[in-house]
Short mmCIF file of C-alpha atoms and ligand atoms in Angstrom, two decimals:
data_model
loop_
_atom_site.label_atom_id
_atom_site.label_comp_id
_atom_site.label_asym_id
_atom_site.label_seq_id
_atom_site.Cartn_x
_atom_site.Cartn_y
_atom_site.Cartn_z
CA MET A 1241 40.18 185.26 240.55
CA SER A 1242 41.78 185.48 237.10
CA THR A 1243 40.10 187.39 234.30
CA ILE A 1244 39.28 184.12 232.54
CA GLU A 1245 37.74 182.58 235.68
CA LYS A 1246 35.68 185.71 236.35
CA PHE A 1247 34.60 185.83 232.71
CA ASN A 1248 33.58 182.20 232.67
CA SER A 1249 31.63 182.58 235.90
CA HIS A 1250 29.42 185.30 234.47
CA VAL A 1251 29.48 185.42 230.67
CA MET A 1252 27.41 182.83 228.83
CA HIS A 1253 29.51 180.14 227.25
CA THR A 1254 28.48 180.75 223.65
CA TYR A 1255 31.98 180.76 222.15
CA GLY A 1256 34.92 178.38 222.08
CA ARG A 1257 37.43 180.98 223.27
CA LEU A 1258 41.22 180.82 223.27
CA PRO A 1259 42.76 181.27 226.73
CA ILE A 1260 44.07 184.75 225.87
CA VAL A 1261 43.00 188.03 227.45
CA LEU A 1262 43.59 190.78 224.92
CA ASP A 1263 44.41 194.03 226.63
CA LYS A 1264 45.48 196.59 224.06
CA GLY A 1265 46.53 196.96 220.46
CA SER A 1266 48.24 199.14 217.92
CA ALA A 1267 48.12 198.81 214.11
CA SER A 1268 48.12 195.06 213.39
CA ASN A 1269 49.52 194.05 216.79
CA ALA A 1270 47.56 193.01 219.86
CA THR A 1271 49.02 192.61 223.36
CA ASP A 1272 47.62 190.32 226.03
CA GLU A 1273 47.44 191.00 229.75
CA ASN A 1274 50.79 189.26 230.28
CA GLY A 1275 52.49 191.51 227.75
CA MET A 1276 52.75 188.90 224.99
CA GLU A 1277 52.39 190.40 221.49
CA TYR A 1278 50.43 188.92 218.62
CA ILE A 1279 50.29 189.78 214.93
CA ASP A 1280 46.60 189.85 214.18
CA PHE A 1281 45.59 188.24 210.87
CA GLY A 1282 41.94 188.12 212.02
CA SER A 1283 41.20 191.74 212.96
CA GLY A 1284 38.25 190.78 215.14
CA ILE A 1285 36.74 188.80 212.22
CA GLY A 1286 37.36 191.49 209.62
CA THR A 1287 36.18 194.31 211.83
CA ASN A 1288 39.22 196.34 212.86
CA SER A 1289 39.71 197.34 209.25
CA LEU A 1290 42.24 200.05 210.12
CA GLY A 1291 43.90 197.85 212.72
CA TYR A 1292 43.90 198.58 216.45
CA CYS A 1293 43.42 202.15 217.63
CA ASP A 1294 44.31 203.94 214.40
CA GLU A 1295 45.22 207.54 215.38
CA LYS A 1296 42.90 209.40 213.01
CA TRP A 1297 40.02 207.02 213.64
CA ALA A 1298 40.48 207.30 217.43
CA ASP A 1299 40.64 211.11 217.19
CA ALA A 1300 37.41 211.22 215.17
CA VAL A 1301 35.63 208.88 217.59
CA CYS A 1302 36.87 210.71 220.70
CA ALA A 1303 35.93 214.11 219.24
CA GLN A 1304 32.42 212.80 218.55
CA VAL A 1305 32.10 211.34 222.08
CA ARG A 1306 32.84 214.82 223.43
CA THR A 1307 30.37 216.53 221.07
CA ILE A 1308 27.18 214.47 221.04
CA GLN A 1309 27.26 210.73 221.71
CA HIS A 1310 23.67 209.75 220.98
CA THR A 1311 20.30 211.11 219.99
CA SER A 1312 17.16 209.19 219.25
CA ASN A 1313 16.32 208.76 215.61
CA TYR A 1314 13.42 211.19 216.12
CA PHE A 1315 16.07 213.87 215.55
CA TYR A 1316 18.58 214.49 212.79
CA THR A 1317 22.38 214.64 213.19
CA LYS A 1318 24.84 216.14 210.76
CA VAL A 1319 27.34 213.34 211.26
CA GLN A 1320 24.75 210.74 210.15
CA ALA A 1321 23.60 212.88 207.21
CA ASP A 1322 27.16 213.47 205.99
CA TYR A 1323 28.12 209.82 206.35
CA ALA A 1324 24.94 208.55 204.66
CA GLU A 1325 25.54 210.85 201.69
CA ARG A 1326 29.15 209.71 201.31
CA LEU A 1327 28.36 206.01 201.77
CA CYS A 1328 25.54 206.10 199.20
CA THR A 1329 27.72 208.03 196.75
CA VAL A 1330 30.74 205.72 196.93
CA THR A 1331 28.64 202.56 196.74
CA GLY A 1332 26.18 203.80 194.11
CA TYR A 1333 23.06 203.35 196.25
CA GLU A 1334 20.22 205.79 196.88
CA SER A 1335 19.25 205.18 200.50
CA VAL A 1336 20.55 203.53 203.63
CA PHE A 1337 19.16 202.24 206.92
CA PHE A 1338 21.68 202.15 209.77
CA CYS A 1339 21.66 199.44 212.42
CA ASN A 1340 24.22 197.76 214.66
CA SER A 1341 25.28 194.41 213.21
CA GLY A 1342 25.33 192.18 210.18
CA ALA A 1343 22.32 190.16 211.28
CA GLU A 1344 20.31 193.36 211.75
CA ALA A 1345 21.36 194.65 208.33
CA ASN A 1346 20.12 191.37 206.84
CA GLU A 1347 16.85 191.57 208.81
CA CYS A 1348 16.37 194.99 207.24
CA ALA A 1349 17.08 193.61 203.75
CA ILE A 1350 14.57 190.78 204.32
CA LYS A 1351 11.94 193.29 205.47
CA ILE A 1352 12.56 195.45 202.38
CA ALA A 1353 12.20 192.46 200.05
CA ARG A 1354 9.00 191.24 201.68
CA LYS A 1355 7.43 194.71 201.91
CA TYR A 1356 8.34 195.52 198.30
CA SER A 1357 6.56 192.36 197.27
CA SER A 1358 3.60 192.84 199.60
CA ASP A 1359 3.08 196.47 198.48
CA LYS A 1360 3.06 195.41 194.83
CA TYR A 1361 1.61 191.90 194.80
CA GLY A 1362 -0.20 191.57 198.13
CA GLU A 1363 0.37 188.91 200.78
CA GLY A 1364 1.72 185.43 200.10
CA ARG A 1365 4.83 186.34 198.09
CA GLY A 1366 7.44 186.40 200.83
CA THR A 1367 9.81 183.49 200.22
CA ILE A 1368 13.50 184.24 199.96
CA ILE A 1369 16.00 181.95 198.26
CA THR A 1370 19.43 181.81 199.87
CA LEU A 1371 22.35 179.56 199.01
CA THR A 1372 23.38 176.26 200.55
CA ASN A 1373 26.30 176.73 202.96
CA SER A 1374 25.58 180.46 203.39
CA PHE A 1375 25.76 182.35 206.66
CA HIS A 1376 23.54 185.35 207.34
CA GLY A 1377 23.47 185.82 211.11
CA ARG A 1378 22.24 184.56 214.47
CA THR A 1379 18.78 186.06 214.93
CA ILE A 1380 15.95 183.58 214.47
CA THR A 1381 15.16 184.96 210.99
CA THR A 1382 18.76 185.17 209.77
CA LEU A 1383 19.36 181.64 211.07
CA SER A 1384 16.44 180.59 208.87
CA ALA A 1385 18.09 182.43 205.99
CA THR A 1386 21.38 180.63 206.66
CA GLY A 1387 21.64 177.63 204.35
CA GLN A 1388 23.29 175.20 206.77
CA ASP A 1389 21.32 172.54 208.66
CA VAL A 1390 23.65 172.75 211.63
CA PHE A 1391 22.11 176.15 212.45
CA HIS A 1392 18.54 174.88 212.23
CA LYS A 1393 18.39 173.19 215.61
CA TYR A 1394 17.04 173.94 219.12
CA PHE A 1395 15.34 177.26 218.48
CA PHE A 1396 12.08 176.15 216.91
CA PRO A 1397 9.93 177.51 215.51
CA PHE A 1398 12.20 179.22 212.98
CA THR A 1399 10.90 182.00 210.73
CA PRO A 1400 9.26 180.39 207.70
CA GLY A 1401 9.78 181.56 204.12
CA PHE A 1402 13.33 180.56 203.23
CA ILE A 1403 14.49 177.97 200.72
CA HIS A 1404 18.07 177.15 199.80
CA THR A 1405 19.56 176.25 196.43
CA PRO A 1406 23.20 175.29 195.77
CA ALA A 1407 25.72 178.04 194.97
CA ASN A 1408 26.69 178.29 191.29
CA ASP A 1409 23.73 176.18 190.17
CA THR A 1410 21.69 178.39 187.84
CA ALA A 1411 19.36 175.57 186.79
CA ALA A 1412 18.40 174.86 190.43
CA LEU A 1413 17.74 178.55 191.04
CA GLU A 1414 15.64 178.87 187.88
CA LYS A 1415 13.67 175.76 188.82
CA ALA A 1416 13.00 177.03 192.35
CA VAL A 1417 11.78 180.39 191.03
CA ALA A 1418 9.62 178.76 188.35
CA GLU A 1419 8.02 176.26 190.75
CA ASP A 1420 7.41 178.53 193.72
CA LYS A 1421 5.33 181.60 192.95
CA SER A 1422 5.82 182.88 196.50
CA VAL A 1423 9.49 183.78 195.89
CA CYS A 1424 10.23 187.50 196.31
CA ALA A 1425 14.03 187.66 196.62
CA VAL A 1426 17.37 185.94 196.21
CA MET A 1427 20.11 186.61 198.74
CA VAL A 1428 23.80 185.74 198.20
CA GLU A 1429 27.27 186.27 199.61
CA PHE A 1430 29.82 186.83 196.81
CA ILE A 1431 32.33 184.95 198.94
CA GLN A 1432 30.86 182.67 201.59
CA GLY A 1433 32.94 183.67 204.59
CA GLU A 1434 31.83 181.45 207.47
CA GLY A 1435 30.98 178.77 204.89
CA GLY A 1436 34.69 178.33 204.02
CA VAL A 1437 35.81 181.36 201.94
CA ASN A 1438 34.11 180.05 198.79
CA ARG A 1439 33.88 182.42 195.84
CA LEU A 1440 30.73 182.60 193.79
CA ASP A 1441 31.24 182.10 190.02
CA PRO A 1442 30.88 185.45 188.22
CA ASP A 1443 28.52 183.83 185.70
CA PHE A 1444 26.26 182.66 188.49
CA ALA A 1445 26.21 186.14 190.07
CA ARG A 1446 25.12 187.57 186.71
CA ASP A 1447 22.49 184.83 186.40
CA VAL A 1448 21.11 185.79 189.82
CA GLN A 1449 20.77 189.38 188.63
CA ARG A 1450 19.14 188.31 185.38
CA ILE A 1451 16.68 185.95 187.10
CA CYS A 1452 15.79 188.63 189.66
CA GLU A 1453 15.19 191.23 186.96
CA ALA A 1454 13.09 188.86 184.85
CA ASN A 1455 10.85 187.88 187.78
CA ASP A 1456 10.74 191.20 189.66
CA LEU A 1457 12.57 189.64 192.61
CA VAL A 1458 14.78 191.62 194.97
CA PHE A 1459 18.48 190.81 194.53
CA ILE A 1460 20.09 191.05 197.98
CA ALA A 1461 23.86 190.89 198.48
CA ASP A 1462 25.08 190.13 201.98
CA GLU A 1463 28.40 192.00 201.95
CA VAL A 1464 28.72 191.98 205.72
CA GLN A 1465 32.09 190.26 205.40
CA THR A 1466 33.11 191.13 201.83
CA GLY A 1467 32.14 194.81 201.86
CA MET A 1468 33.97 198.04 202.72
CA GLY A 1469 37.26 197.35 200.98
CA ARG A 1470 37.86 193.81 202.25
CA THR A 1471 38.17 192.32 198.76
CA GLY A 1472 40.07 195.27 197.27
CA THR A 1473 37.07 197.21 195.97
CA MET A 1474 34.55 199.11 198.06
CA LEU A 1475 32.00 196.34 197.42
CA ALA A 1476 32.75 192.86 196.09
CA SER A 1477 29.83 193.29 193.66
CA GLU A 1478 32.01 195.71 191.66
CA GLN A 1479 34.35 192.84 190.78
CA TYR A 1480 31.37 190.70 189.78
CA GLY A 1481 29.93 193.36 187.48
CA VAL A 1482 26.49 193.19 189.11
CA LYS A 1483 24.41 195.72 191.03
CA PRO A 1484 22.12 194.15 193.63
CA ASP A 1485 18.95 196.02 194.62
CA VAL A 1486 19.96 195.77 198.28
CA THR A 1487 23.41 195.36 199.85
CA THR A 1488 24.10 194.79 203.53
CA LEU A 1489 27.24 195.85 205.38
CA ALA A 1490 28.65 195.56 208.91
CA LYS A 1491 31.93 194.20 210.36
CA GLY A 1492 34.65 196.60 209.11
CA ILE A 1493 32.33 199.48 208.25
CA ALA A 1494 33.12 201.53 211.36
CA GLY A 1495 36.55 200.12 212.20
CA GLY A 1496 35.48 198.26 215.36
CA ILE A 1497 32.45 200.23 216.54
CA PRO A 1498 29.18 198.31 216.21
CA MET A 1499 27.44 199.38 213.02
CA GLY A 1500 25.45 197.75 210.24
CA ALA A 1501 23.99 199.29 207.12
CA CYS A 1502 21.39 198.22 204.59
CA LEU A 1503 21.77 200.00 201.26
CA ALA A 1504 18.93 200.10 198.75
CA ARG A 1505 18.41 201.47 195.26
CA GLY A 1506 15.76 201.83 192.58
CA LYS A 1507 12.58 199.93 193.37
CA CYS A 1508 13.80 199.21 196.91
CA SER A 1509 15.00 202.64 197.97
CA ASP A 1510 11.70 203.97 199.39
CA VAL A 1511 10.05 200.74 200.54
CA LEU A 1512 10.54 201.25 204.26
CA THR A 1513 8.39 204.09 205.53
CA ALA A 1514 7.80 205.75 208.91
CA GLY A 1515 6.99 203.17 211.56
CA THR A 1516 7.91 200.12 209.45
CA HIS A 1517 11.46 199.79 210.78
CA GLY A 1518 13.71 201.30 213.40
CA SER A 1519 16.65 200.94 215.78
CA THR A 1520 17.50 202.87 218.94
CA PHE A 1521 21.23 202.88 218.26
CA GLY A 1522 21.17 202.74 214.44
CA GLY A 1523 23.21 205.56 212.93
CA ASN A 1524 24.55 206.52 216.34
CA PRO A 1525 26.86 209.59 216.03
CA ILE A 1526 29.92 207.77 217.45
CA ALA A 1527 29.48 204.90 215.01
CA CYS A 1528 29.01 207.36 212.13
CA ALA A 1529 32.16 209.27 213.13
CA GLY A 1530 34.17 206.02 213.22
CA ALA A 1531 32.67 204.93 209.90
CA ALA A 1532 33.50 208.28 208.30
CA ALA A 1533 37.13 207.91 209.41
CA VAL A 1534 37.20 204.42 207.83
CA LEU A 1535 35.67 205.79 204.62
CA ASP A 1536 38.26 208.62 204.53
CA ARG A 1537 40.97 205.97 204.42
CA LEU A 1538 39.23 203.64 201.97
CA THR A 1539 38.71 206.50 199.53
CA SER A 1540 42.23 207.92 199.92
CA ASP A 1541 44.46 207.73 196.86
CA GLY A 1542 45.58 204.21 195.99
CA PHE A 1543 44.29 202.61 199.22
CA LEU A 1544 42.06 199.96 197.63
CA GLU A 1545 44.67 199.19 194.97
CA GLU A 1546 47.10 198.61 197.81
CA VAL A 1547 44.61 196.18 199.43
CA GLN A 1548 44.52 194.27 196.14
CA GLN A 1549 48.31 194.25 195.93
CA LYS A 1550 48.64 193.01 199.49
CA GLY A 1551 46.10 190.31 198.71
CA TYR A 1552 48.25 189.27 195.77
CA TYR A 1553 51.39 189.39 197.95
CA PHE A 1554 49.71 187.11 200.50
CA SER A 1555 48.59 184.69 197.82
CA GLN A 1556 52.02 184.40 196.19
CA LYS A 1557 53.69 183.73 199.51
CA LEU A 1558 51.03 181.26 200.60
CA LEU A 1559 51.13 179.34 197.34
CA ASP A 1560 54.90 178.91 197.78
CA MET A 1561 54.47 177.72 201.36
CA LYS A 1562 55.13 174.13 202.34
CA GLY A 1563 51.99 172.51 203.72
CA VAL A 1564 49.58 174.68 201.69
CA SER A 1565 47.65 172.95 198.93
CA GLY A 1566 45.68 175.97 197.68
CA ILE A 1567 44.11 179.28 198.49
CA THR A 1568 40.72 180.89 197.92
CA GLY A 1569 39.19 184.31 198.40
CA MET A 1570 39.76 187.80 197.07
CA GLY A 1571 41.83 190.77 198.27
CA LEU A 1572 42.43 190.49 201.99
CA MET A 1573 39.74 187.83 202.52
CA ILE A 1574 41.85 184.71 202.21
CA GLY A 1575 41.14 181.02 202.69
CA VAL A 1576 44.15 178.72 203.00
CA ILE A 1577 43.69 175.02 202.30
CA PRO A 1578 46.21 173.10 204.40
CA GLU A 1579 47.69 169.95 202.91
CA LYS A 1580 47.46 167.90 206.09
CA ALA A 1581 47.16 170.17 209.10
CA ASP A 1582 43.90 170.58 211.00
CA PRO A 1583 42.97 174.29 210.87
CA HIS A 1584 42.01 174.37 214.56
CA ASP A 1585 45.37 172.91 215.60
CA VAL A 1586 47.09 175.50 213.44
CA LEU A 1587 45.02 178.26 215.06
CA GLU A 1588 46.02 177.14 218.57
CA LYS A 1589 49.68 176.68 217.69
CA ALA A 1590 49.78 180.04 215.92
CA ALA A 1591 48.36 181.83 218.96
CA LYS A 1592 51.05 180.27 221.16
CA LYS A 1593 53.67 181.61 218.75
CA GLY A 1594 52.18 185.11 218.56
CA LEU A 1595 49.91 184.98 215.50
CA LEU A 1596 46.13 185.30 215.57
CA ILE A 1597 44.27 183.62 212.69
CA LEU A 1598 40.75 182.37 212.00
CA THR A 1599 39.28 179.21 210.55
CA ALA A 1600 36.31 178.60 208.26
CA LYS A 1601 35.24 175.00 207.84
CA GLU A 1602 38.27 173.08 206.54
CA LYS A 1603 40.30 176.21 205.82
CA ILE A 1604 42.54 178.61 207.67
CA ARG A 1605 40.95 182.05 207.21
CA LEU A 1606 42.89 185.31 207.13
CA LEU A 1607 41.17 188.70 207.41
CA PRO A 1608 44.04 191.00 208.38
CA PRO A 1609 43.56 194.74 208.89
CA LEU A 1610 43.41 196.46 205.51
CA THR A 1611 46.26 198.68 206.70
CA ILE A 1612 48.65 195.83 207.51
CA SER A 1613 52.26 196.46 206.47
CA ARG A 1614 54.34 194.10 204.31
CA GLU A 1615 56.70 193.68 207.24
CA GLN A 1616 53.88 192.40 209.45
CA ILE A 1617 52.60 190.18 206.66
CA ASP A 1618 56.08 188.62 206.36
CA LYS A 1619 56.41 188.14 210.11
CA GLY A 1620 52.97 186.54 210.42
CA LEU A 1621 53.46 184.29 207.42
CA LYS A 1622 56.81 183.11 208.80
CA ILE A 1623 55.01 181.86 211.92
CA LEU A 1624 52.33 180.18 209.79
CA SER A 1625 54.95 178.60 207.56
CA ASP A 1626 56.88 177.22 210.56
CA ILE A 1627 53.71 175.58 211.86
CA LEU A 1628 52.57 174.15 208.53
CA SER A 1629 55.99 172.75 207.70
CA GLU A 1630 56.10 170.89 211.06
CA VAL A 1631 53.12 168.70 210.11
C1 LIG B 1158 28.15 187.18 205.55
C2 LIG B 1158 27.70 187.46 206.95
N1 LIG B 1158 26.47 187.89 207.18
C3 LIG B 1158 26.03 188.17 208.41
C4 LIG B 1158 26.84 188.00 209.51
C5 LIG B 1158 26.34 188.32 210.88
O1 LIG B 1158 26.94 189.50 211.34
P1 LIG B 1158 26.85 189.92 212.88
O2 LIG B 1158 27.64 188.92 213.65
O3 LIG B 1158 27.44 191.29 212.90
O4 LIG B 1158 25.40 189.92 213.22
C6 LIG B 1158 28.15 187.53 209.33
C7 LIG B 1158 29.03 187.30 210.47
O5 LIG B 1158 29.97 186.57 210.43
C8 LIG B 1158 28.60 187.27 208.01
O6 LIG B 1158 29.84 186.81 207.78
#
């Protein structure tokens, strides 16, 4: 039985997978079980931030596996303490809760917002406004938070207490807050990733902060996809000139080891108390060791500037490419608007030619490893250009 047949006989069919069995990888190259090589412009949906099997990252992870791989959170570990201190310092937050995924980080943020409100105002003030076309995860509550009807099917009853207003529409947000006294938080992505790589207007981001401050709401930023260097700064919020009360992270944070984090500051930093939240694996020593190795690289001299420059390099080349009508995004989170081509066709054709890409709605989405070389960018873009100019 082939790997794909075995897989399909036993693993639930929750994904539309490509018929490729990835076997190993190095830097921004993956190799399948037949030995075919691929340049990876997707990095496991923005997760292998240092590419495949980065030497220093692998050494740090392996050393941790051989030292202590797990303890319950009823004990302390130095690796979690050190990483928490560094993460809070570089992001400008006071406290962090570690979990294992983006959806879990958002669940934590939602709990903080509702508990902050309940501690201060009592019950009945637990509604969270999220944006139309957002994506916040696959748990029942984060599906409710997700502002897309397509996700609000089958799994009834969904968690109540979420309303959605359009992105970049300050008047709609102000109206919703004024009319609904149960609102306790506003949650946004600075760039809607799954929603199609759509950037939020800076003015709107500042309006969200202003409206939250004026109404004592919790401003939550879902930086699961945009955070940890992806857009060329540690957090995308830095480029928007805002400071949310709570920021969530996951994906690239630990370079491919499952980890999520919910950062909080000011009024939100001490909301969760003993017994109000928890996770068996959250802050696991192996994940923290991997995350520390990622942070070492992100904070090394000139690294984030280089991410910005590579983002610019991508954008110049893409804008000159036949078959491309525009691009969106920031840093190495790139949406490509094809003139005519269907993004899914492009994805399939690219894979056959040795390039792995992603799609998001009507766009081709690129989330290459932050460490990708110019040579690999050129090679990958040549494949993309060949495909787009065929159409
Ligand atoms: C912005 C955003 N939030 C949350 C999630 C959910 O993350 P996870 O799949 O790790 O639960 C995603 C995943 O794509 C995301 O892009």
